Short mmCIF file of C-alpha atoms in Angstrom, two decimals:
data_model
loop_
_atom_site.label_atom_id
_atom_site.label_comp_id
_atom_site.label_asym_id
_atom_site.label_seq_id
_atom_site.Cartn_x
_atom_site.Cartn_y
_atom_site.Cartn_z
CA SER L 185 78.47 85.04 69.61
CA LEU L 186 79.93 86.25 72.81
CA ALA L 187 78.83 89.84 73.26
CA ALA L 188 82.13 90.92 75.42
CA GLN L 189 84.35 94.71 75.76
CA THR L 190 87.95 94.22 76.90
CA ILE L 191 88.56 97.09 79.53
CA GLU L 192 92.32 98.06 80.23
CA VAL L 193 93.57 98.87 83.60
CA SER L 194 96.33 99.73 85.30
CA VAL L 195 97.51 97.72 88.27
CA VAL L 196 101.01 97.49 89.99
CA GLY L 197 103.11 94.82 88.77
CA PRO L 198 104.21 91.29 90.22
CA MET L 199 107.52 93.70 90.55
CA GLY L 200 106.04 96.94 92.02
CA GLU L 201 106.35 98.62 88.54
CA GLU L 202 102.32 100.07 87.31
CA VAL L 203 101.61 97.24 84.42
CA ASP L 204 98.37 97.76 82.18
CA ALA L 205 96.41 94.59 82.57
CA LYS L 206 93.31 93.42 80.40
CA TYR L 207 90.29 91.94 81.43
CA VAL L 208 87.21 91.05 79.11
CA MET L 209 83.66 91.44 80.02
CA SER L 210 80.80 89.89 78.94
CA GLY L 211 76.79 90.84 81.19
CA GLU L 212 78.64 90.37 83.80
CA THR L 213 80.62 87.81 83.70
CA ALA L 214 84.10 89.11 84.13
CA TYR L 215 86.96 86.98 81.97
CA LEU L 216 90.64 87.96 83.73
CA GLU L 217 93.47 86.02 83.84
CA ALA L 218 96.41 86.68 86.51
CA ALA L 219 99.58 86.80 84.80
CA GLN L 220 97.75 89.80 83.04
CA ALA L 221 98.89 91.26 86.01
CA CYS L 222 101.66 89.56 88.11
CA GLY L 223 102.21 87.47 85.39
CA LEU L 224 105.83 85.77 85.56
CA GLN L 225 106.63 87.77 81.48
CA LEU L 226 106.60 90.90 83.46
CA VAL L 227 109.94 90.26 85.55
CA PRO L 228 112.63 89.84 84.28
CA GLU L 229 114.42 86.64 84.03
CA LEU L 230 117.60 88.27 85.86
CA ASP L 231 115.66 89.80 88.25
CA ARG L 232 112.83 86.51 89.31
CA ASN L 233 112.62 86.23 93.61
CA PRO L 234 109.59 84.39 94.10
CA GLU L 235 110.55 85.45 98.07
CA HIS L 236 109.12 88.79 96.78
CA THR L 237 106.76 88.98 93.31
CA SER L 238 103.63 89.94 94.53
CA SER L 239 99.80 89.51 93.41
CA TYR L 240 98.06 92.30 93.95
CA GLY L 241 97.67 93.51 90.82
CA LEU L 242 95.09 90.37 90.64
CA GLY L 243 93.14 92.18 93.82
CA GLU L 244 92.97 95.53 91.58
CA LEU L 245 92.51 93.51 88.37
CA MET L 246 88.79 92.02 90.52
CA LEU L 247 88.55 95.44 92.18
CA ALA L 248 88.01 96.88 88.50
CA ALA L 249 85.79 93.95 87.41
CA ARG L 250 83.38 94.57 90.27
CA ASP L 251 83.18 97.69 90.19
CA ALA L 252 82.15 97.80 86.22
CA GLY L 253 79.66 95.29 87.45
CA ALA L 254 80.85 91.66 87.11
CA ARG L 255 78.52 89.71 90.06
CA ARG L 256 80.87 86.66 88.54
CA MET L 257 85.10 86.36 87.99
CA VAL L 258 86.62 83.52 85.83
CA ILE L 259 90.22 84.37 87.03
CA GLY L 260 92.43 81.80 84.82
CA LEU L 261 95.81 81.02 87.57
CA GLY L 262 98.18 79.83 85.36
CA GLY L 263 101.90 82.04 84.50
CA THR L 264 102.65 83.82 87.49
CA GLY L 265 105.50 84.88 88.80
CA THR L 266 104.46 85.23 92.46
CA ASN L 267 104.64 82.82 94.66
CA ASP L 268 102.14 84.71 97.62
CA ALA L 269 99.22 82.13 97.89
CA GLY L 270 97.28 85.51 96.90
CA ALA L 271 98.71 86.81 99.83
CA GLY L 272 99.01 90.03 97.65
CA MET L 273 95.27 90.10 95.91
CA LEU L 274 93.82 89.54 98.83
CA ALA L 275 95.81 92.87 101.11
CA ALA L 276 94.37 94.25 97.42
CA LEU L 277 91.32 93.57 98.36
CA GLY L 278 91.54 94.86 101.92
CA ALA L 279 92.35 92.10 103.94
CA THR L 280 94.49 93.09 106.61
CA ALA L 281 97.62 91.54 108.35
CA ASP L 282 100.62 92.32 111.29
CA GLY L 283 102.53 92.48 108.79
CA PRO L 284 102.86 93.20 104.80
CA LEU L 285 100.54 90.97 103.03
CA ASP L 286 102.16 92.79 99.69
CA SER L 287 105.68 91.79 99.66
CA GLY L 288 105.81 88.95 98.09
CA GLY L 289 105.76 84.89 100.04
CA ARG L 290 109.07 85.50 101.95
CA PRO L 291 107.16 87.65 104.99
CA LEU L 292 104.17 85.50 105.75
CA ARG L 293 106.25 82.55 107.42
CA ARG L 294 106.46 86.17 110.40
CA LEU L 295 102.14 86.47 110.35
CA THR L 296 100.20 85.63 113.49
CA GLU L 297 96.78 87.14 112.16
CA VAL L 298 95.62 88.06 109.19
CA ASP L 299 91.61 89.22 108.86
CA LEU L 300 90.35 88.64 105.31
CA ARG L 301 86.53 89.75 106.63
CA PRO L 302 87.58 93.29 104.70
CA ALA L 303 88.20 91.89 100.88
CA ARG L 304 85.26 89.31 101.76
CA GLU L 305 83.19 92.45 101.68
CA ALA L 306 85.49 93.50 98.88
CA LEU L 307 83.78 90.71 96.81
CA ARG L 308 80.27 90.24 98.38
CA GLY L 309 78.18 89.09 95.98
CA VAL L 310 80.38 88.19 93.19
CA GLU L 311 80.73 84.07 92.33
CA ILE L 312 84.81 83.58 92.05
CA VAL L 313 85.44 80.76 89.58
CA ALA L 314 89.34 79.15 89.36
CA ALA L 315 90.33 78.24 86.34
CA SER L 316 93.52 76.18 86.40
CA ASP L 317 94.95 73.79 83.87
CA VAL L 318 96.85 71.63 86.37
CA ASP L 319 95.37 69.89 89.60
CA SER L 320 97.64 71.06 92.54
CA PRO L 321 97.50 71.95 96.70
CA LEU L 322 98.73 74.73 97.52
CA LEU L 323 101.24 72.60 99.76
CA GLY L 324 103.42 69.54 99.87
CA VAL L 325 105.31 67.69 97.38
CA ARG L 326 102.62 68.96 94.34
CA GLY L 327 102.06 71.95 95.92
CA ALA L 328 102.61 75.32 94.56
CA THR L 329 105.70 76.58 96.14
CA LYS L 330 107.79 72.63 95.64
CA GLY L 331 106.23 72.06 91.71
CA PHE L 332 105.77 76.19 90.35
CA GLY L 333 108.80 78.27 93.22
CA PRO L 334 111.53 76.85 90.72
CA GLN L 335 110.37 77.81 86.94
CA LYS L 336 109.63 81.63 88.74
CA GLY L 337 113.36 81.56 89.97
CA ALA L 338 113.51 79.90 92.97
CA SER L 339 116.58 77.56 94.57
CA LYS L 340 115.95 75.07 97.29
CA GLU L 341 116.97 77.43 99.73
CA GLN L 342 114.37 79.66 99.10
CA VAL L 343 111.44 76.61 97.84
CA SER L 344 112.58 75.54 101.84
CA LEU L 345 111.71 79.29 102.97
CA LEU L 346 108.14 79.91 100.91
CA GLU L 347 106.76 76.42 101.47
CA GLU L 348 107.06 77.60 105.50
CA ALA L 349 105.91 80.75 104.75
CA LEU L 350 102.68 80.09 103.02
CA GLN L 351 102.29 77.22 105.68
CA ASN L 352 101.73 79.45 107.97
CA PHE L 353 99.41 81.74 106.05
CA ALA L 354 97.58 79.22 105.03
CA GLU L 355 97.24 78.17 109.67
CA LEU L 356 95.98 81.96 109.35
#
């Protein structure tokens, strides 16, 4: 049997509201679900707009697990209500840019500089395992935006805008 403890923390939800999120700690391994912090279920159907929802709370959840002693994090990636390429998560971990990283996918298209060093430092010595049930690239026809943007509330125009924004962010 797995000796594990469920830990609950308050984090920033996908629309900027406070939400309660849980993760499981077993030894030095934390099991997290992105959807706990920024899941589609946290965004009312009529308010779904992936241009503005953020993954910031996932970064906060990761910091909480790190502070609890996690040296390995297994993160389930499904069910999110965001389309920001993890920029919000990176902001919570300390990454900076010449524009907002925690305000959804839309602002990412105007960035010209991103510094990931503080986020990398925040997780130095922590192994990150991404757990996903799909094999989907960030960009392109089978990518994050075109494949999952509509279920998160994106119109065809928003899909194009978000694809462009994620492309810019990925290049930086």
